[in-house]
Amino acid sequence: MGNKITGLIGKLLSVLCIVAFAALLVLAISSQMIPEKYLIVAAIVLAVLAAAVTALTWSGKHRARFILGAVLAVIFIVISAVGCYYIAQGVAAAKNITSTSVETAEMAIFVRAGEEDAFDENAPDFLYGILTELDRENTDAALEAFSDDFGFTLETAEYDGLADLADALLDSEEVDAIVLNVAYLDVLEEMDGYEDIANLIVQVTYHAVETVVEVADDVEISDTAFTVFISGIDSRSSTLSAKSRSDVNILAVVNTETRQVLLVSTPRDYYVPLSISNGRKDKLTHAGIYGIQVCMDTISMLYDVDVDYYFRLNFVGFVDIIDALGGITVVSDYTFTTQNVSGYSFVAGENEVDGAAALAFCRERYAFSSGDRQRGKNQLAVIEGVIDKLLSADFLLNYTSVLNALEDSFETSVPYSLISQEVKSQLADGGEWNIVSYSVDGTGDSQIPYSMSQYAYVMIPDESTVATAQELIQAVLNGEIISDPE
C-alpha cells in the first residue's frame, strides 16, 4: 500500500514538474526576448531533467531514489515558477509602458484667493476669462464640459495673452474667474510680476481633457537605426500623462547594428518655432504644454530628421528608478555644491549617487557660469549612467523593483516588439555600446515667446552647433562610428 501511495505521489510530482517546465518554456518563447540558442539549450536541459525526475519517482519502489527525485522535482518546480514570475512581470511591465498613451490637459477654473465661496454662490452670473488663441482647443473642450456639469453656459471674455488674462482677474477685475490650463501657471511664474501667481488665485474646479497620443505606424521594426525623443517633465502635477513643460529635451539616435547611441541635448530655453505656432518662436520647454507630439515635431523641425518614438518620464519617478537600480555612477565635469537644492556636493569625475542626488545633479544650474548649458550636459551624464546600469549584471539583482518604478513613472511609444528584439539581441551577442553625447549651444537674449505676453529670457540657437548635431545624427543613422565631439 505504501509503495502505491509513494508511486502516485511520484507520478504527480513528475507531472507537475513537466507542466512547470513546459509553462516556463512557452512563456520564454512568447516573451520574444530570449535568444533561440538559449531556448534550445533550455529545452534540452528541461527535457533531461523531466526525464530524470520521472525515472526517479515513477515507480516509488526505491525509497532513496524516490526521495532524490522528489527533492529535484520540488526544486525545479520552484525554479520554474520563479522563472515564470520574472518573465511574466517583465513582459507585463514592458507592455504597460508601451501601451497606447493618453495625454491629459488639466483645465481648471480659478478665482481670486479668498473668493471661493462667491463662486459657489454666484457661478452662473460670473464672467469667465479665457485665452483667445493659446490652447484654444482644450479651452473649448473644458468650457463644454463645465457647462454640462453646471447646467448653464459660461459667459466668456477673451484675452490675447497670459498677462492680459491674469490682469483681467487680479488687477482690473474685469472677469470673476478664468479658465486656464494648469500647465500655464508654470509659464506665468516665469514672467515678471507674476512669480507669486499660485498664491493669488485658487482652483475651484477641474476637468481633464484627454487626447490619444498617435503612435508611429510607419517605422520598420527591422530597421537598424531609429530616433527617440526623451522628455523629462518637472511640473506641479504628479500625473505622468499631464501635458506640462518639457524641461529635459534629449534626442537619442540609436543604431543597433553598430551599437552606437548619440544623445543630443537641447536647452529648455532654446528659441525655436513650435510645430503649432505658425512660425512664431517660443521656448522649447513650452512645447510640452501642447503635448508630446508637438515636442517631437518641433525637435524634428530643428534637426531636420524624423523622430520615430518618445520616452517620457517625470522627475519624481526618475528618483524611484535610480533608487531601484541601486544608484548609478555619474561623471561630473566640475567639482561643485548645489545651490538649487542644498546639501549635495559633487567632485569632478565619477560620483556614486542615489535618486535624490541624481535629481539634484540634473537640476543644478546656478553653480555654473554656463547655467542651463551645463545643466543639459549633466542631464546627459545621468542618462548615460542609467543606461550603463541597465546594461550591467547589477540590473538583474534589482529587476523587480526597477520594473515597478518604470511602470509608475515612465512611458514610451517604442513598441514592445522593438524592445523585445533589442533585449534578445543584447542577451545573444552581449558587448558594449558606444554612447556619445552632444549639446547644442546658443546665446542669451530677451524676446516675447509665443506662449508668453512679455519679454523673457531665451537662448538664441548657435546655428553652427545645430549643424554639427545634424551631421552627427545623420552619421549615426548611416552606420558611421563617431567619437565624442566634445
mmCIF file of C-alpha atoms in Angstrom, residues 29-339:
data_model
loop_
_atom_site.group_PDB
_atom_site.id
_atom_site.type_symbol
_atom_site.label_atom_id
_atom_site.label_comp_id
_atom_site.label_asym_id
_atom_site.label_seq_id
_atom_site.Cartn_x
_atom_site.Cartn_y
_atom_site.Cartn_z
ATOM 1 C CA ILE A 29 9.226 31.772 -26.209
ATOM 2 C CA SER A 30 6.162 34.046 -26.136
ATOM 3 C CA SER A 31 8.151 36.864 -24.481
ATOM 4 C CA GLN A 32 10.178 37.160 -27.707
ATOM 5 C CA MET A 33 13.142 38.266 -25.573
ATOM 6 C CA ILE A 34 15.110 35.014 -25.220
ATOM 7 C CA PRO A 35 17.606 34.126 -27.995
ATOM 8 C CA GLU A 36 16.926 30.893 -29.874
ATOM 9 C CA LYS A 37 20.218 29.316 -28.818
ATOM 10 C CA TYR A 38 19.273 29.722 -25.152
ATOM 11 C CA LEU A 39 15.794 28.376 -25.780
ATOM 12 C CA ILE A 40 17.197 25.244 -27.449
ATOM 13 C CA VAL A 41 19.640 24.625 -24.611
ATOM 14 C CA ALA A 42 16.893 25.259 -22.056
ATOM 15 C CA ALA A 43 14.519 22.871 -23.820
ATOM 16 C CA ILE A 44 17.144 20.095 -23.843
ATOM 17 C CA VAL A 45 18.048 20.635 -20.196
ATOM 18 C CA LEU A 46 14.401 20.733 -19.147
ATOM 19 C CA ALA A 47 13.636 17.571 -21.095
ATOM 20 C CA VAL A 48 16.560 15.721 -19.488
ATOM 21 C CA LEU A 49 15.594 16.916 -16.016
ATOM 22 C CA ALA A 50 11.954 15.970 -16.547
ATOM 23 C CA ALA A 51 13.016 12.501 -17.704
ATOM 24 C CA ALA A 52 15.328 12.125 -14.707
ATOM 25 C CA VAL A 53 12.654 13.155 -12.239
ATOM 26 C CA THR A 54 10.182 10.784 -13.886
ATOM 27 C CA ALA A 55 12.644 7.888 -13.754
ATOM 28 C CA LEU A 56 13.463 8.518 -10.097
ATOM 29 C CA THR A 57 9.924 8.997 -8.825
ATOM 30 C CA TRP A 58 7.669 6.999 -11.130
ATOM 31 C CA SER A 59 7.797 3.543 -9.589
ATOM 32 C CA GLY A 60 8.111 4.566 -5.933
ATOM 33 C CA LYS A 61 9.789 1.215 -5.093
ATOM 34 C CA HIS A 62 13.228 2.552 -4.186
ATOM 35 C CA ARG A 63 12.965 4.940 -1.273
ATOM 36 C CA ALA A 64 16.320 6.685 -1.767
ATOM 37 C CA ARG A 65 15.703 7.191 -5.488
ATOM 38 C CA PHE A 66 12.204 8.463 -4.783
ATOM 39 C CA ILE A 67 13.397 10.989 -2.196
ATOM 40 C CA LEU A 68 16.103 12.266 -4.558
ATOM 41 C CA GLY A 69 13.605 12.538 -7.404
ATOM 42 C CA ALA A 70 11.028 14.271 -5.185
ATOM 43 C CA VAL A 71 13.570 16.808 -3.956
ATOM 44 C CA LEU A 72 14.700 17.529 -7.523
ATOM 45 C CA ALA A 73 11.085 17.845 -8.657
ATOM 46 C CA VAL A 74 10.264 20.368 -5.923
ATOM 47 C CA ILE A 75 13.432 22.360 -6.615
ATOM 48 C CA PHE A 76 12.799 22.546 -10.336
ATOM 49 C CA ILE A 77 9.102 23.319 -9.895
ATOM 50 C CA VAL A 78 10.055 26.242 -7.657
ATOM 51 C CA ILE A 79 12.737 27.403 -10.107
ATOM 52 C CA SER A 80 10.257 27.187 -12.990
ATOM 53 C CA ALA A 81 7.634 29.103 -11.020
ATOM 54 C CA VAL A 82 10.124 31.850 -10.155
ATOM 55 C CA GLY A 83 11.278 31.985 -13.778
ATOM 56 C CA CYS A 84 7.678 32.266 -14.988
ATOM 57 C CA TYR A 85 7.036 35.058 -12.486
ATOM 58 C CA TYR A 86 10.038 37.117 -13.559
ATOM 59 C CA ILE A 87 9.377 36.667 -17.275
ATOM 60 C CA ALA A 88 5.665 37.458 -16.886
ATOM 61 C CA GLN A 89 6.422 40.534 -14.806
ATOM 62 C CA GLY A 90 8.951 41.784 -17.345
ATOM 63 C CA VAL A 91 6.574 41.269 -20.245
ATOM 64 C CA ALA A 92 3.687 42.919 -18.373
ATOM 65 C CA ALA A 93 5.807 45.944 -17.438
ATOM 66 C CA ALA A 94 7.125 46.349 -20.981
ATOM 67 C CA LYS A 95 3.653 46.088 -22.478
ATOM 68 C CA ASN A 96 2.265 48.501 -19.896
ATOM 69 C CA ILE A 97 4.745 51.282 -20.650
ATOM 70 C CA THR A 98 4.373 50.725 -24.396
ATOM 71 C CA SER A 99 0.580 50.684 -24.465
ATOM 72 C CA THR A 100 -1.305 53.407 -26.310
ATOM 73 C CA SER A 101 -0.813 56.619 -24.366
ATOM 74 C CA VAL A 102 -3.373 59.193 -23.366
ATOM 75 C CA GLU A 103 -2.333 62.761 -22.583
ATOM 76 C CA THR A 104 -4.264 64.980 -20.230
ATOM 77 C CA ALA A 105 -4.701 68.737 -20.324
ATOM 78 C CA GLU A 106 -5.586 69.712 -16.767
ATOM 79 C CA MET A 107 -8.123 72.504 -17.293
ATOM 80 C CA ALA A 108 -9.287 74.416 -14.234
ATOM 81 C CA ILE A 109 -11.394 77.383 -13.178
ATOM 82 C CA PHE A 110 -9.526 79.838 -10.971
ATOM 83 C CA VAL A 111 -10.870 82.692 -8.849
ATOM 84 C CA ARG A 112 -9.149 85.298 -6.724
ATOM 85 C CA ALA A 113 -7.789 83.891 -3.465
ATOM 86 C CA GLY A 114 -10.435 84.126 -0.759
ATOM 87 C CA GLU A 115 -13.394 84.269 -3.159
ATOM 88 C CA GLU A 116 -14.125 80.556 -3.349
ATOM 89 C CA ASP A 117 -17.461 80.980 -1.564
ATOM 90 C CA ALA A 118 -18.544 83.604 -4.073
ATOM 91 C CA PHE A 119 -18.050 81.081 -6.862
ATOM 92 C CA ASP A 120 -20.186 78.508 -5.082
ATOM 93 C CA GLU A 121 -22.978 81.053 -4.693
ATOM 94 C CA ASN A 122 -22.822 83.047 -7.939
ATOM 95 C CA ALA A 123 -21.105 80.874 -10.567
ATOM 96 C CA PRO A 124 -23.952 81.285 -13.134
ATOM 97 C CA ASP A 125 -23.549 85.068 -13.017
ATOM 98 C CA PHE A 126 -19.762 85.082 -13.345
ATOM 99 C CA LEU A 127 -17.850 86.341 -16.360
ATOM 100 C CA TYR A 128 -15.075 83.877 -17.244
ATOM 101 C CA GLY A 129 -11.827 84.979 -18.888
ATOM 102 C CA ILE A 130 -10.253 82.704 -21.495
ATOM 103 C CA LEU A 131 -7.315 82.856 -23.910
ATOM 104 C CA THR A 132 -8.185 83.829 -27.471
ATOM 105 C CA GLU A 133 -5.669 81.621 -29.290
ATOM 106 C CA LEU A 134 -3.349 79.775 -26.931
ATOM 107 C CA ASP A 135 -4.543 76.251 -26.101
ATOM 108 C CA ARG A 136 -7.948 77.100 -27.563
ATOM 109 C CA GLU A 137 -8.915 73.536 -28.433
ATOM 110 C CA ASN A 138 -8.535 72.406 -24.812
ATOM 111 C CA THR A 139 -10.245 75.549 -23.549
ATOM 112 C CA ASP A 140 -13.301 74.956 -25.739
ATOM 113 C CA ALA A 141 -13.486 71.318 -24.617
ATOM 114 C CA ALA A 142 -13.279 72.394 -20.983
ATOM 115 C CA LEU A 143 -15.976 75.072 -21.410
ATOM 116 C CA GLU A 144 -18.328 72.480 -22.860
ATOM 117 C CA ALA A 145 -17.597 70.065 -20.013
ATOM 118 C CA PHE A 146 -18.049 72.711 -17.322
ATOM 119 C CA SER A 147 -21.324 73.851 -18.895
ATOM 120 C CA ASP A 148 -22.596 70.266 -18.892
ATOM 121 C CA ASP A 149 -21.552 69.780 -15.260
ATOM 122 C CA PHE A 150 -23.011 73.078 -14.020
ATOM 123 C CA GLY A 151 -26.182 73.079 -16.099
ATOM 124 C CA PHE A 152 -25.554 76.545 -17.541
ATOM 125 C CA THR A 153 -23.394 78.062 -20.290
ATOM 126 C CA LEU A 154 -20.360 80.006 -19.123
ATOM 127 C CA GLU A 155 -20.262 83.621 -20.320
ATOM 128 C CA THR A 156 -16.729 84.359 -21.510
ATOM 129 C CA ALA A 157 -14.404 87.254 -22.356
ATOM 130 C CA GLU A 158 -11.321 86.648 -24.481
ATOM 131 C CA TYR A 159 -7.753 87.869 -23.882
ATOM 132 C CA ASP A 160 -4.771 87.625 -26.181
ATOM 133 C CA GLY A 161 -2.039 86.760 -23.684
ATOM 134 C CA LEU A 162 -1.440 85.225 -20.286
ATOM 135 C CA ALA A 163 -0.567 88.543 -18.668
ATOM 136 C CA ASP A 164 -3.756 90.151 -20.014
ATOM 137 C CA LEU A 165 -5.815 87.242 -18.714
ATOM 138 C CA ALA A 166 -4.210 87.336 -15.250
ATOM 139 C CA ASP A 167 -4.571 91.129 -15.062
ATOM 140 C CA ALA A 168 -8.240 90.924 -16.009
ATOM 141 C CA LEU A 169 -8.805 88.740 -12.958
ATOM 142 C CA LEU A 170 -6.417 90.276 -10.431
ATOM 143 C CA ASP A 171 -5.987 93.964 -11.313
ATOM 144 C CA SER A 172 -8.940 95.359 -13.236
ATOM 145 C CA GLU A 173 -11.300 92.602 -12.028
ATOM 146 C CA GLU A 174 -12.944 92.668 -15.443
ATOM 147 C CA VAL A 175 -13.715 88.971 -15.002
ATOM 148 C CA ASP A 176 -14.787 86.970 -11.968
ATOM 149 C CA ALA A 177 -12.869 83.804 -12.881
ATOM 150 C CA ILE A 178 -10.587 82.398 -15.555
ATOM 151 C CA VAL A 179 -10.485 79.061 -17.359
ATOM 152 C CA LEU A 180 -6.866 78.001 -17.782
ATOM 153 C CA ASN A 181 -4.650 75.005 -18.408
ATOM 154 C CA VAL A 182 -2.867 74.319 -15.101
ATOM 155 C CA ALA A 183 0.411 73.959 -17.006
ATOM 156 C CA TYR A 184 0.309 77.692 -17.790
ATOM 157 C CA LEU A 185 0.811 78.510 -14.106
ATOM 158 C CA ASP A 186 4.443 77.450 -14.564
ATOM 159 C CA VAL A 187 4.706 79.828 -17.527
ATOM 160 C CA LEU A 188 3.145 82.707 -15.580
ATOM 161 C CA GLU A 189 5.637 82.159 -12.762
ATOM 162 C CA GLU A 190 8.425 82.718 -15.294
ATOM 163 C CA MET A 191 7.073 86.196 -16.038
ATOM 164 C CA ASP A 192 7.963 89.397 -14.192
ATOM 165 C CA GLY A 193 5.248 90.417 -11.765
ATOM 166 C CA TYR A 194 3.533 87.023 -11.699
ATOM 167 C CA GLU A 195 6.027 84.957 -9.703
ATOM 168 C CA ASP A 196 3.508 84.664 -6.857
ATOM 169 C CA ILE A 197 0.509 83.796 -9.044
ATOM 170 C CA ALA A 198 -0.077 80.452 -7.284
ATOM 171 C CA ASN A 199 -0.820 82.327 -4.044
ATOM 172 C CA LEU A 200 -3.079 84.922 -5.663
ATOM 173 C CA ILE A 201 -5.546 82.591 -7.342
ATOM 174 C CA VAL A 202 -7.367 79.457 -6.197
ATOM 175 C CA GLN A 203 -8.564 76.499 -8.252
ATOM 176 C CA VAL A 204 -12.254 75.842 -7.598
ATOM 177 C CA THR A 205 -12.983 73.062 -10.071
ATOM 178 C CA TYR A 206 -11.185 70.934 -12.605
ATOM 179 C CA HIS A 207 -11.719 68.907 -15.767
ATOM 180 C CA ALA A 208 -9.249 66.641 -17.563
ATOM 181 C CA VAL A 209 -9.320 66.923 -21.354
ATOM 182 C CA GLU A 210 -7.874 63.721 -22.768
ATOM 183 C CA THR A 211 -6.283 63.142 -26.156
ATOM 184 C CA VAL A 212 -4.786 59.941 -27.519
ATOM 185 C CA VAL A 213 -1.131 60.185 -28.485
ATOM 186 C CA GLU A 214 -0.700 58.942 -32.028
ATOM 187 C CA VAL A 215 1.848 56.137 -32.231
ATOM 188 C CA ALA A 216 4.046 55.940 -35.315
ATOM 189 C CA ASP A 217 2.941 53.053 -37.520
ATOM 190 C CA ASP A 218 5.283 53.561 -40.467
ATOM 191 C CA VAL A 219 8.568 52.647 -38.736
ATOM 192 C CA GLU A 220 10.013 49.323 -39.823
ATOM 193 C CA ILE A 221 10.953 47.235 -36.788
ATOM 194 C CA SER A 222 13.641 45.605 -38.922
ATOM 195 C CA ASP A 223 15.405 48.964 -39.338
ATOM 196 C CA THR A 224 18.748 49.058 -37.558
ATOM 197 C CA ALA A 225 18.569 52.776 -36.779
ATOM 198 C CA PHE A 226 15.863 54.900 -35.204
ATOM 199 C CA THR A 227 15.381 58.079 -33.175
ATOM 200 C CA VAL A 228 13.737 58.596 -29.790
ATOM 201 C CA PHE A 229 12.785 61.877 -28.139
ATOM 202 C CA ILE A 230 13.399 61.752 -24.380
ATOM 203 C CA SER A 231 11.216 64.208 -22.477
ATOM 204 C CA GLY A 232 11.571 64.911 -18.768
ATOM 205 C CA ILE A 233 8.725 66.786 -17.134
ATOM 206 C CA ASP A 234 9.005 68.619 -13.832
ATOM 207 C CA SER A 235 5.641 70.173 -13.115
ATOM 208 C CA ARG A 236 3.246 70.810 -10.245
ATOM 209 C CA SER A 237 1.295 67.755 -11.420
ATOM 210 C CA SER A 238 2.434 64.302 -10.341
ATOM 211 C CA THR A 239 0.496 62.746 -13.222
ATOM 212 C CA LEU A 240 2.800 61.498 -15.954
ATOM 213 C CA SER A 241 0.094 61.900 -18.593
ATOM 214 C CA ALA A 242 -0.423 65.595 -17.813
ATOM 215 C CA LYS A 243 0.724 67.998 -20.509
ATOM 216 C CA SER A 244 3.390 70.216 -18.985
ATOM 217 C CA ARG A 245 6.690 71.900 -19.734
ATOM 218 C CA SER A 246 9.413 69.592 -21.028
ATOM 219 C CA ASP A 247 12.483 70.519 -19.011
ATOM 220 C CA VAL A 248 14.661 67.716 -20.396
ATOM 221 C CA ASN A 249 14.827 67.539 -24.188
ATOM 222 C CA ILE A 250 17.165 64.860 -25.484
ATOM 223 C CA LEU A 251 17.136 63.244 -28.902
ATOM 224 C CA ALA A 252 18.548 59.720 -28.799
ATOM 225 C CA VAL A 253 19.766 58.334 -32.109
ATOM 226 C CA VAL A 254 20.264 54.562 -31.963
ATOM 227 C CA ASN A 255 21.974 52.272 -34.445
ATOM 228 C CA THR A 256 21.618 48.662 -33.305
ATOM 229 C CA GLU A 257 23.978 47.299 -35.945
ATOM 230 C CA THR A 258 26.932 49.498 -34.991
ATOM 231 C CA ARG A 259 25.872 49.601 -31.304
ATOM 232 C CA GLN A 260 26.077 53.366 -31.392
ATOM 233 C CA VAL A 261 23.938 55.770 -29.347
ATOM 234 C CA LEU A 262 24.048 59.531 -29.835
ATOM 235 C CA LEU A 263 22.393 61.727 -27.212
ATOM 236 C CA VAL A 264 21.730 65.296 -28.376
ATOM 237 C CA SER A 265 20.682 67.696 -25.632
ATOM 238 C CA THR A 266 18.741 70.860 -26.433
ATOM 239 C CA PRO A 267 18.453 73.610 -23.763
ATOM 240 C CA ARG A 268 14.949 74.168 -22.409
ATOM 241 C CA ASP A 269 15.070 77.897 -23.298
ATOM 242 C CA TYR A 270 16.086 77.305 -26.936
ATOM 243 C CA TYR A 271 14.166 79.881 -29.004
ATOM 244 C CA VAL A 272 12.645 77.967 -31.911
ATOM 245 C CA PRO A 273 9.356 77.825 -33.845
ATOM 246 C CA LEU A 274 6.937 75.279 -32.434
ATOM 247 C CA SER A 275 5.173 72.963 -34.835
ATOM 248 C CA ILE A 276 1.818 74.589 -33.959
ATOM 249 C CA SER A 277 2.873 78.256 -33.704
ATOM 250 C CA ASN A 278 2.746 79.192 -37.406
ATOM 251 C CA GLY A 279 6.400 80.181 -37.434
ATOM 252 C CA ARG A 280 6.354 82.153 -34.184
ATOM 253 C CA LYS A 281 9.200 81.260 -31.861
ATOM 254 C CA ASP A 282 8.902 80.021 -28.310
ATOM 255 C CA LYS A 283 10.993 78.419 -25.617
ATOM 256 C CA LEU A 284 11.394 74.730 -26.401
ATOM 257 C CA THR A 285 10.211 73.791 -22.903
ATOM 258 C CA HIS A 286 6.770 75.250 -23.673
ATOM 259 C CA ALA A 287 6.220 72.704 -26.441
ATOM 260 C CA GLY A 288 5.343 70.184 -23.744
ATOM 261 C CA ILE A 289 2.280 72.208 -22.765
ATOM 262 C CA TYR A 290 0.789 71.360 -26.152
ATOM 263 C CA GLY A 291 1.662 67.656 -25.980
ATOM 264 C CA ILE A 292 4.417 65.183 -26.672
ATOM 265 C CA GLN A 293 3.683 65.162 -30.412
ATOM 266 C CA VAL A 294 4.356 68.915 -30.603
ATOM 267 C CA CYS A 295 7.668 68.288 -28.807
ATOM 268 C CA MET A 296 8.612 65.575 -31.292
ATOM 269 C CA ASP A 297 7.578 67.624 -34.323
ATOM 270 C CA THR A 298 9.454 70.688 -33.052
ATOM 271 C CA ILE A 299 12.657 68.688 -32.498
ATOM 272 C CA SER A 300 12.155 67.152 -35.931
ATOM 273 C CA MET A 301 11.997 70.642 -37.480
ATOM 274 C CA LEU A 302 15.080 71.788 -35.571
ATOM 275 C CA TYR A 303 17.327 68.894 -36.569
ATOM 276 C CA ASP A 304 15.726 68.042 -39.914
ATOM 277 C CA VAL A 305 15.198 64.386 -39.002
ATOM 278 C CA ASP A 306 12.163 62.198 -38.437
ATOM 279 C CA VAL A 307 11.569 61.456 -34.751
ATOM 280 C CA ASP A 308 10.219 57.926 -34.535
ATOM 281 C CA TYR A 309 9.374 57.420 -30.873
ATOM 282 C CA TYR A 310 9.301 59.102 -27.488
ATOM 283 C CA PHE A 311 10.214 58.292 -23.890
ATOM 284 C CA ARG A 312 8.511 60.410 -21.257
ATOM 285 C CA LEU A 313 9.271 60.418 -17.544
ATOM 286 C CA ASN A 314 8.730 62.706 -14.612
ATOM 287 C CA PHE A 315 11.483 63.712 -12.223
ATOM 288 C CA VAL A 316 9.703 62.275 -9.195
ATOM 289 C CA GLY A 317 9.620 58.872 -10.844
ATOM 290 C CA PHE A 318 13.188 59.292 -12.030
ATOM 291 C CA VAL A 319 14.317 59.244 -8.402
ATOM 292 C CA ASP A 320 12.481 55.948 -7.878
ATOM 293 C CA ILE A 321 14.065 54.362 -10.955
ATOM 294 C CA ILE A 322 17.620 55.242 -9.885
ATOM 295 C CA ASP A 323 16.994 54.068 -6.331
ATOM 296 C CA ALA A 324 15.547 50.826 -7.687
ATOM 297 C CA LEU A 325 18.744 50.355 -9.710
ATOM 298 C CA GLY A 326 20.750 50.674 -6.516
ATOM 299 C CA GLY A 327 22.165 54.025 -7.572
ATOM 300 C CA ILE A 328 24.234 54.968 -10.618
ATOM 301 C CA THR A 329 27.609 56.463 -11.474
ATOM 302 C CA VAL A 330 27.619 59.965 -12.969
ATOM 303 C CA VAL A 331 30.669 61.708 -14.364
ATOM 304 C CA SER A 332 30.794 65.403 -13.470
ATOM 305 C CA ASP A 333 32.761 67.975 -15.441
ATOM 306 C CA TYR A 334 33.237 70.082 -12.305
ATOM 307 C CA THR A 335 33.545 69.965 -8.549
ATOM 308 C CA PHE A 336 30.552 71.887 -7.203
ATOM 309 C CA THR A 337 27.978 72.230 -4.442
ATOM 310 C CA THR A 338 24.348 72.545 -5.449
ATOM 311 C CA GLN A 339 22.553 75.845 -4.924
#
